[in-house]
């Protein structure tokens, strides 16, 4: 797999600063001189979240505390990071009651993930979920990784405060499977990742006599790069991640006719609000169509699909006394006497409780 991304290179471990966000699912195309992502710059420099709405903050938390100023939001992030470090110390000093108990990953995940949006220390009762040393060590590792991500997220704002200008480069890398990426080319970053990407592809692929063989082509609607006009590719699979129009007609101009029908087209986006994408030749003719997103947007389009196989992935949480937090994937299984809650409402839910919401669905 070939990728090109922006990295901060003047540190011991290179830090990727473009692409998909690891905490708040944001997408970054470019960064400014301090490393602040373009989606924040375009918002006038205001940090996301803490605006009284159901919006993730920089760390991916749905924190409903309202701070109208950037300074207030920044201080809240600092306090949130401090609490995460205090939680880490709780794990490091905790002594489990048993050593051979089986791991209850349901409760374990509730402890590590659901309560992350509640900025407070763990109670003694909650820590009892960690029944053995293995679970404690996993909690320590998970929390250390999260703290590292949080520190990297907030770093550009310390750079801005202290007038520190990091060094950024665009790295073209090649990776096979799960092996570490190998750097093929380094390019100075001048503020436009798209333009640099176009130049790299022209350098690598222009004036080819035959179509380039690609197993899986990954596209990102929010960060689309113009392919060289004479580039032809022969692909098996297409993956799209993120919101925005897929621009399949423009993409199809570069796909060699021998590619059809594609084996798998995998689309992940919140809102499937454009039927033109799903009935386009690329989607309509593929052998397997996979749609990941909000089920409310997907279901109205099902009657238009003519693929050999279509798989829908959506996520709800089922609340009951016996299984208070059960994830359900896919369509076809209809449990009885359970209440289905959209995934967006997961955070903040407590066991054996049902939040008041008009969006709850009764499954029969």
Tab-separated table of C-alpha atoms in Angstrom:
chain	number	residue	atom	x	y	z
A	1	UNK	CA	0.000	0.000	0.000
A	2	UNK	CA	1.271	3.446	-0.966
A	3	UNK	CA	0.419	6.484	1.150
A	4	UNK	CA	1.534	10.084	1.380
A	5	UNK	CA	0.920	12.063	4.540
A	6	UNK	CA	2.276	15.084	6.409
A	7	UNK	CA	4.635	14.269	9.274
A	8	UNK	CA	6.341	16.333	11.933
A	9	UNK	CA	9.916	15.141	11.503
A	10	UNK	CA	11.935	17.154	14.041
A	11	UNK	CA	11.283	14.703	16.869
A	12	UNK	CA	12.591	11.282	17.849
A	13	UNK	CA	9.455	9.522	16.609
A	14	UNK	CA	7.918	11.042	13.474
A	15	UNK	CA	4.339	12.176	14.063
A	16	UNK	CA	1.685	11.933	11.349
A	17	UNK	CA	-0.449	15.090	11.413
A	18	UNK	CA	-2.683	14.633	8.350
A	19	UNK	CA	-5.414	12.145	7.531
A	20	UNK	CA	-7.904	10.564	9.915
A	21	UNK	CA	-7.897	11.719	13.526
A	22	UNK	CA	-7.274	8.987	16.087
A	23	UNK	CA	-9.451	10.463	18.832
A	24	UNK	CA	-12.181	12.688	17.424
A	25	UNK	CA	-12.617	11.117	13.956
A	26	UNK	CA	-11.763	14.428	12.292
A	27	UNK	CA	-10.059	14.628	8.914
A	28	UNK	CA	-7.022	16.844	8.327
A	29	UNK	CA	-5.716	17.724	4.876
A	30	UNK	CA	-3.293	20.518	5.774
A	31	UNK	CA	-1.806	22.113	8.886
A	32	UNK	CA	-0.537	25.608	9.605
A	33	UNK	CA	2.956	26.623	10.729
A	34	UNK	CA	2.292	25.333	14.260
A	35	UNK	CA	0.625	22.080	13.203
A	36	UNK	CA	-2.962	23.219	13.853
A	37	UNK	CA	-5.343	21.234	11.574
A	38	UNK	CA	-7.126	23.011	8.739
A	39	UNK	CA	-10.599	22.085	10.000
A	40	UNK	CA	-9.875	24.228	13.076
A	41	UNK	CA	-8.292	27.039	11.065
A	42	UNK	CA	-11.357	27.141	8.790
A	43	UNK	CA	-13.539	27.477	11.898
A	44	UNK	CA	-11.734	30.688	12.809
A	45	UNK	CA	-9.273	28.905	15.077
A	46	UNK	CA	-11.952	27.797	17.547
A	47	UNK	CA	-11.439	24.437	19.206
A	48	UNK	CA	-14.270	21.953	18.548
A	49	UNK	CA	-16.710	20.851	21.231
A	50	UNK	CA	-17.665	22.422	24.567
A	51	UNK	CA	-20.235	24.550	22.760
A	52	UNK	CA	-23.384	23.148	24.362
A	53	UNK	CA	-24.059	20.911	21.364
A	54	UNK	CA	-23.518	17.196	20.826
A	55	UNK	CA	-20.116	17.674	19.195
A	56	UNK	CA	-16.852	15.888	19.934
A	57	UNK	CA	-14.057	17.969	21.378
A	58	UNK	CA	-10.398	17.636	20.389
A	59	UNK	CA	-10.038	14.459	22.476
A	60	UNK	CA	-13.181	12.869	21.047
A	61	UNK	CA	-15.320	13.418	24.162
A	62	UNK	CA	-18.944	14.536	24.041
A	63	UNK	CA	-18.455	17.144	26.754
A	64	UNK	CA	-21.566	19.308	27.091
A	65	UNK	CA	-19.906	21.950	29.297
A	66	UNK	CA	-20.218	25.210	27.367
A	67	UNK	CA	-17.135	27.421	27.027
A	68	UNK	CA	-17.612	30.259	24.509
A	69	UNK	CA	-13.911	31.185	24.394
A	70	UNK	CA	-10.951	29.261	23.035
A	71	UNK	CA	-9.095	29.814	26.290
A	72	UNK	CA	-11.874	28.136	28.264
A	73	UNK	CA	-11.960	25.148	25.915
A	74	UNK	CA	-8.175	24.822	26.038
A	75	UNK	CA	-8.154	24.863	29.846
A	76	UNK	CA	-10.863	22.181	29.857
A	77	UNK	CA	-8.699	20.005	27.587
A	78	UNK	CA	-5.740	20.480	29.926
A	79	UNK	CA	-7.836	19.443	32.919
A	80	UNK	CA	-9.145	16.432	30.987
A	81	UNK	CA	-5.591	15.340	30.170
A	82	UNK	CA	-4.602	15.722	33.824
A	83	UNK	CA	-7.476	13.491	34.923
A	84	UNK	CA	-6.445	10.833	32.395
A	85	UNK	CA	-2.946	10.851	33.909
A	86	UNK	CA	-4.452	10.530	37.390
A	87	UNK	CA	-6.526	7.586	36.179
A	88	UNK	CA	-3.336	5.981	34.903
A	89	UNK	CA	-1.828	6.303	38.374
A	90	UNK	CA	-4.941	4.624	39.785
A	91	UNK	CA	-4.341	1.633	37.526
A	92	UNK	CA	-0.636	1.481	38.365
A	93	UNK	CA	-1.276	1.357	42.108
A	94	UNK	CA	-4.340	-0.903	42.002
A	95	UNK	CA	-4.016	-4.427	43.378
A	96	UNK	CA	-6.616	-6.854	41.944
A	97	UNK	CA	-8.376	-9.213	44.329
A	98	UNK	CA	-7.887	-12.273	42.117
A	99	UNK	CA	-5.167	-13.458	39.777
A	100	UNK	CA	-6.856	-16.168	37.729
A	101	UNK	CA	-10.288	-14.685	37.112
A	102	UNK	CA	-11.610	-14.631	33.563
A	103	UNK	CA	-11.622	-11.268	31.812
A	104	UNK	CA	-15.073	-9.725	31.457
A	105	UNK	CA	-14.391	-7.553	28.428
A	106	UNK	CA	-17.888	-6.078	28.479
A	107	UNK	CA	-17.348	-4.472	31.886
A	108	UNK	CA	-13.705	-3.784	31.002
A	109	UNK	CA	-14.704	-1.783	27.918
A	110	UNK	CA	-17.369	0.070	29.889
A	111	UNK	CA	-14.675	1.166	32.318
A	112	UNK	CA	-12.153	2.284	29.695
A	113	UNK	CA	-14.396	3.718	26.994
A	114	UNK	CA	-17.903	4.662	28.142
A	115	UNK	CA	-16.709	6.598	31.180
A	116	UNK	CA	-14.073	8.540	29.265
A	117	UNK	CA	-16.615	11.261	28.630
A	118	UNK	CA	-17.039	11.722	32.376
A	119	UNK	CA	-14.024	13.667	33.596
A	120	UNK	CA	-13.629	12.173	37.050
A	121	UNK	CA	-11.566	9.558	38.845
A	122	UNK	CA	-12.598	5.914	38.993
A	123	UNK	CA	-14.387	4.779	42.125
A	124	UNK	CA	-13.188	1.792	44.157
A	125	UNK	CA	-16.242	-0.150	42.992
A	126	UNK	CA	-15.494	0.542	39.332
A	127	UNK	CA	-11.869	-0.514	39.695
A	128	UNK	CA	-13.036	-3.941	40.887
A	129	UNK	CA	-13.810	-4.679	37.227
A	130	UNK	CA	-10.046	-5.255	36.908
A	131	UNK	CA	-10.102	-8.737	38.384
A	132	UNK	CA	-6.547	-9.839	37.658
A	133	UNK	CA	-3.104	-8.507	36.817
A	134	UNK	CA	-3.572	-9.065	33.085
A	135	UNK	CA	-6.605	-6.767	33.035
A	136	UNK	CA	-4.729	-4.146	35.043
A	137	UNK	CA	-1.816	-4.251	32.610
A	138	UNK	CA	-4.182	-3.917	29.650
A	139	UNK	CA	-5.833	-0.913	31.298
A	140	UNK	CA	-2.417	0.679	31.853
A	141	UNK	CA	-1.394	0.093	28.231
A	142	UNK	CA	-4.684	1.444	26.843
A	143	UNK	CA	-4.495	4.556	29.017
A	144	UNK	CA	-0.835	5.240	28.216
A	145	UNK	CA	-1.633	5.054	24.497
A	146	UNK	CA	-4.576	7.411	24.926
A	147	UNK	CA	-2.504	9.938	26.900
A	148	UNK	CA	0.081	9.939	24.127
A	149	UNK	CA	-2.632	10.651	21.545
A	150	UNK	CA	-4.092	13.425	23.706
A	151	UNK	CA	-0.680	15.056	24.152
A	152	UNK	CA	-0.072	14.957	20.396
A	153	UNK	CA	-3.500	16.491	19.752
A	154	UNK	CA	-2.922	19.441	22.064
A	155	UNK	CA	0.749	19.970	21.089
A	156	UNK	CA	0.088	22.401	18.167
A	157	UNK	CA	-1.654	24.805	20.532
A	158	UNK	CA	1.354	24.826	22.857
A	159	UNK	CA	3.469	25.467	19.745
A	160	UNK	CA	1.285	28.462	18.920
A	161	UNK	CA	1.419	29.742	22.498
A	162	UNK	CA	5.221	29.459	22.643
A	163	UNK	CA	5.805	30.479	18.994
A	164	UNK	CA	7.406	27.124	18.142
A	165	UNK	CA	7.568	26.238	14.446
A	166	UNK	CA	7.982	22.468	13.925
A	167	UNK	CA	9.440	21.009	10.738
A	168	UNK	CA	6.937	19.232	8.496
A	169	UNK	CA	7.570	16.983	5.514
A	170	UNK	CA	5.403	14.897	3.203
A	171	UNK	CA	6.484	11.269	3.300
A	172	UNK	CA	5.618	8.831	0.541
A	173	UNK	CA	5.568	5.382	2.140
A	174	UNK	CA	5.032	1.806	1.053
A	175	UNK	CA	3.654	-0.849	3.361
A	176	UNK	CA	2.797	-4.500	2.909
A	177	UNK	CA	0.280	-6.065	5.260
A	178	UNK	CA	0.973	-5.172	8.888
A	179	UNK	CA	4.664	-4.519	8.330
A	180	UNK	CA	6.092	-1.076	9.227
A	181	UNK	CA	5.955	1.471	6.374
A	182	UNK	CA	9.091	2.119	4.340
A	183	UNK	CA	9.784	5.722	3.326
A	184	UNK	CA	10.275	6.009	-0.440
A	185	UNK	CA	10.367	9.775	-0.873
A	186	UNK	CA	10.527	12.901	1.308
A	187	UNK	CA	9.128	16.227	0.128
A	188	UNK	CA	9.215	19.579	1.915
A	189	UNK	CA	5.740	20.571	3.057
A	190	UNK	CA	4.768	24.013	1.779
A	191	UNK	CA	1.141	24.095	2.914
A	192	UNK	CA	-0.672	22.160	0.163
A	193	UNK	CA	-0.797	18.377	0.522
A	194	UNK	CA	-3.090	17.991	-2.502
A	195	UNK	CA	-0.722	19.743	-4.886
A	196	UNK	CA	2.228	17.749	-3.601
A	197	UNK	CA	0.225	14.538	-4.032
A	198	UNK	CA	-0.616	15.388	-7.615
A	199	UNK	CA	3.045	16.058	-8.380
A	200	UNK	CA	4.082	12.784	-6.748
A	201	UNK	CA	1.583	10.782	-8.797
A	202	UNK	CA	2.627	12.495	-12.007
A	203	UNK	CA	6.237	11.632	-11.221
A	204	UNK	CA	5.409	8.002	-10.430
A	205	UNK	CA	2.690	7.123	-12.918
A	206	UNK	CA	2.577	9.515	-15.872
A	207	UNK	CA	3.257	8.287	-19.405
A	208	UNK	CA	2.589	4.644	-18.555
A	209	UNK	CA	1.672	2.495	-21.552
A	210	UNK	CA	-0.471	0.100	-19.550
A	211	UNK	CA	-3.016	0.491	-16.765
A	212	UNK	CA	-1.593	0.335	-13.248
A	213	UNK	CA	-2.709	-2.715	-11.260
A	214	UNK	CA	-4.250	-1.764	-7.888
A	215	UNK	CA	-5.785	-4.319	-5.534
A	216	UNK	CA	-7.665	-1.804	-3.365
A	217	UNK	CA	-8.045	1.888	-4.120
A	218	UNK	CA	-8.787	4.033	-1.072
A	219	UNK	CA	-10.493	7.392	-1.565
A	220	UNK	CA	-11.401	10.092	0.931
A	221	UNK	CA	-14.102	12.512	-0.293
A	222	UNK	CA	-13.037	15.284	2.082
A	223	UNK	CA	-9.478	15.137	0.818
A	224	UNK	CA	-9.697	14.289	-2.863
A	225	UNK	CA	-6.619	14.606	-5.050
A	226	UNK	CA	-6.769	15.202	-8.783
A	227	UNK	CA	-5.326	12.172	-10.574
A	228	UNK	CA	-3.092	12.748	-13.627
A	229	UNK	CA	-5.407	13.119	-16.632
A	230	UNK	CA	-3.797	10.242	-18.564
A	231	UNK	CA	-3.649	7.820	-15.615
A	232	UNK	CA	-5.511	4.523	-16.015
A	233	UNK	CA	-5.827	2.026	-13.166
A	234	UNK	CA	-7.092	-1.543	-13.040
A	235	UNK	CA	-8.628	-2.122	-9.612
A	236	UNK	CA	-10.336	-4.986	-7.787
A	237	UNK	CA	-11.743	-3.198	-4.741
A	238	UNK	CA	-12.737	0.354	-3.846
A	239	UNK	CA	-12.904	1.750	-0.319
A	240	UNK	CA	-14.306	5.181	0.517
A	241	UNK	CA	-14.163	6.724	3.982
A	242	UNK	CA	-15.683	10.017	5.101
A	243	UNK	CA	-18.465	12.442	4.266
A	244	UNK	CA	-19.014	14.328	1.044
A	245	UNK	CA	-19.801	13.427	-2.573
A	246	UNK	CA	-17.927	10.394	-3.877
A	247	UNK	CA	-17.452	11.924	-7.347
A	248	UNK	CA	-17.624	8.467	-8.898
A	249	UNK	CA	-18.082	9.847	-12.395
A	250	UNK	CA	-14.748	11.659	-12.192
A	251	UNK	CA	-13.099	8.581	-10.702
A	252	UNK	CA	-14.537	6.287	-13.382
A	253	UNK	CA	-12.612	8.196	-16.050
A	254	UNK	CA	-9.428	6.680	-14.614
A	255	UNK	CA	-10.693	3.111	-14.130
A	256	UNK	CA	-9.806	0.698	-16.911
A	257	UNK	CA	-12.858	-1.062	-18.387
A	258	UNK	CA	-11.319	-4.462	-17.645
A	259	UNK	CA	-11.834	-3.722	-13.928
A	260	UNK	CA	-15.606	-4.172	-14.137
A	261	UNK	CA	-17.323	-5.592	-12.267
A	262	UNK	CA	-15.326	-4.685	-9.161
A	263	UNK	CA	-15.134	-7.367	-6.487
A	264	UNK	CA	-15.943	-5.177	-3.461
A	265	UNK	CA	-17.059	-1.571	-3.047
A	266	UNK	CA	-16.943	-0.556	0.618
A	267	UNK	CA	-18.405	2.855	1.524
A	268	UNK	CA	-18.374	4.307	5.023
A	269	UNK	CA	-20.132	7.603	5.667
A	270	UNK	CA	-22.714	8.932	8.083
A	271	UNK	CA	-25.270	10.077	5.543
A	272	UNK	CA	-26.183	8.219	2.340
A	273	UNK	CA	-28.272	11.039	0.935
A	274	UNK	CA	-27.410	10.756	-2.763
A	275	UNK	CA	-28.872	7.856	-4.727
A	276	UNK	CA	-26.698	8.797	-7.718
A	277	UNK	CA	-23.655	7.305	-5.973
A	278	UNK	CA	-25.315	3.947	-5.324
A	279	UNK	CA	-26.720	3.522	-8.842
A	280	UNK	CA	-23.504	4.575	-10.545
A	281	UNK	CA	-21.824	1.836	-12.583
A	282	UNK	CA	-19.022	1.449	-10.029
A	283	UNK	CA	-21.460	0.595	-7.214
A	284	UNK	CA	-24.317	-0.913	-9.197
A	285	UNK	CA	-22.191	-3.523	-10.975
A	286	UNK	CA	-19.872	-4.607	-8.150
A	287	UNK	CA	-20.187	-8.145	-6.805
A	288	UNK	CA	-20.291	-7.108	-3.145
A	289	UNK	CA	-21.488	-3.712	-1.922
A	290	UNK	CA	-20.744	-2.850	1.715
A	291	UNK	CA	-22.403	0.184	3.286
A	292	UNK	CA	-21.300	1.459	6.693
A	293	UNK	CA	-23.288	4.297	8.202
A	294	UNK	CA	-26.465	5.589	9.758
A	295	UNK	CA	-29.204	3.052	9.129
A	296	UNK	CA	-31.841	5.799	8.879
A	297	UNK	CA	-30.116	7.050	5.738
A	298	UNK	CA	-29.325	3.644	4.228
A	299	UNK	CA	-32.693	1.860	4.396
A	300	UNK	CA	-34.588	4.130	1.944
A	301	UNK	CA	-32.112	3.218	-0.799
A	302	UNK	CA	-32.249	-0.569	-0.425
A	303	UNK	CA	-34.927	-0.998	-3.090
A	304	UNK	CA	-32.633	0.572	-5.691
A	305	UNK	CA	-29.750	-1.854	-5.149
A	306	UNK	CA	-29.262	-4.697	-7.644
A	307	UNK	CA	-25.936	-6.109	-6.479
A	308	UNK	CA	-25.287	-9.820	-6.058
A	309	UNK	CA	-24.638	-9.197	-2.376
A	310	UNK	CA	-25.137	-6.152	-0.172
A	311	UNK	CA	-23.940	-5.955	3.415
A	312	UNK	CA	-25.058	-3.226	5.789
A	313	UNK	CA	-23.049	-2.412	8.887
A	314	UNK	CA	-24.666	-0.330	11.578
A	315	UNK	CA	-24.316	-0.343	15.318
A	316	UNK	CA	-26.940	-0.121	18.031
A	317	UNK	CA	-26.875	-0.827	21.717
A	318	UNK	CA	-29.453	-3.042	23.347
A	319	UNK	CA	-30.522	-2.377	26.900
A	320	UNK	CA	-31.901	-5.180	29.067
A	321	UNK	CA	-31.442	-6.485	32.582
A	322	UNK	CA	-29.419	-9.502	31.547
A	323	UNK	CA	-27.318	-7.811	28.854
A	324	UNK	CA	-27.239	-4.095	29.614
A	325	UNK	CA	-24.702	-3.214	26.921
A	326	UNK	CA	-24.898	-5.514	23.909
A	327	UNK	CA	-23.675	-4.448	20.473
A	328	UNK	CA	-25.650	-5.567	17.446
A	329	UNK	CA	-24.214	-5.482	13.931
A	330	UNK	CA	-26.056	-5.992	10.672
A	331	UNK	CA	-29.620	-6.551	9.610
A	332	UNK	CA	-31.786	-9.621	9.997
A	333	UNK	CA	-31.657	-10.456	13.687
A	334	UNK	CA	-34.705	-9.101	15.506
A	335	UNK	CA	-34.549	-9.693	19.259
A	336	UNK	CA	-37.719	-9.340	21.301
A	337	UNK	CA	-38.435	-7.144	24.294
A	338	UNK	CA	-35.306	-5.098	23.797
A	339	UNK	CA	-34.837	-1.417	23.219
A	340	UNK	CA	-32.446	-0.405	20.446
A	341	UNK	CA	-30.503	2.804	20.933
A	342	UNK	CA	-28.561	4.426	18.066
A	343	UNK	CA	-24.787	4.230	18.456
A	344	UNK	CA	-24.474	8.015	18.722
A	345	UNK	CA	-26.185	7.822	22.107
A	346	UNK	CA	-23.805	5.225	23.522
A	347	UNK	CA	-21.674	7.595	25.519
A	348	UNK	CA	-23.252	8.592	28.781
A	349	UNK	CA	-25.485	5.509	29.012
A	350	UNK	CA	-25.357	3.695	32.339
A	351	UNK	CA	-26.366	0.123	32.993
A	352	UNK	CA	-30.078	-0.639	33.381
A	353	UNK	CA	-30.995	2.906	32.384
A	354	UNK	CA	-32.560	4.274	29.231
A	355	UNK	CA	-31.926	7.911	28.261
A	356	UNK	CA	-34.907	10.063	27.427
A	357	UNK	CA	-34.902	10.487	23.670
A	358	UNK	CA	-37.420	10.604	20.861
A	359	UNK	CA	-35.053	8.627	18.624
A	360	UNK	CA	-35.374	5.310	20.461
A	361	UNK	CA	-36.513	2.426	18.270
A	362	UNK	CA	-38.695	-0.436	19.470
A	363	UNK	CA	-37.545	-3.678	17.890
A	364	UNK	CA	-40.123	-6.454	17.557
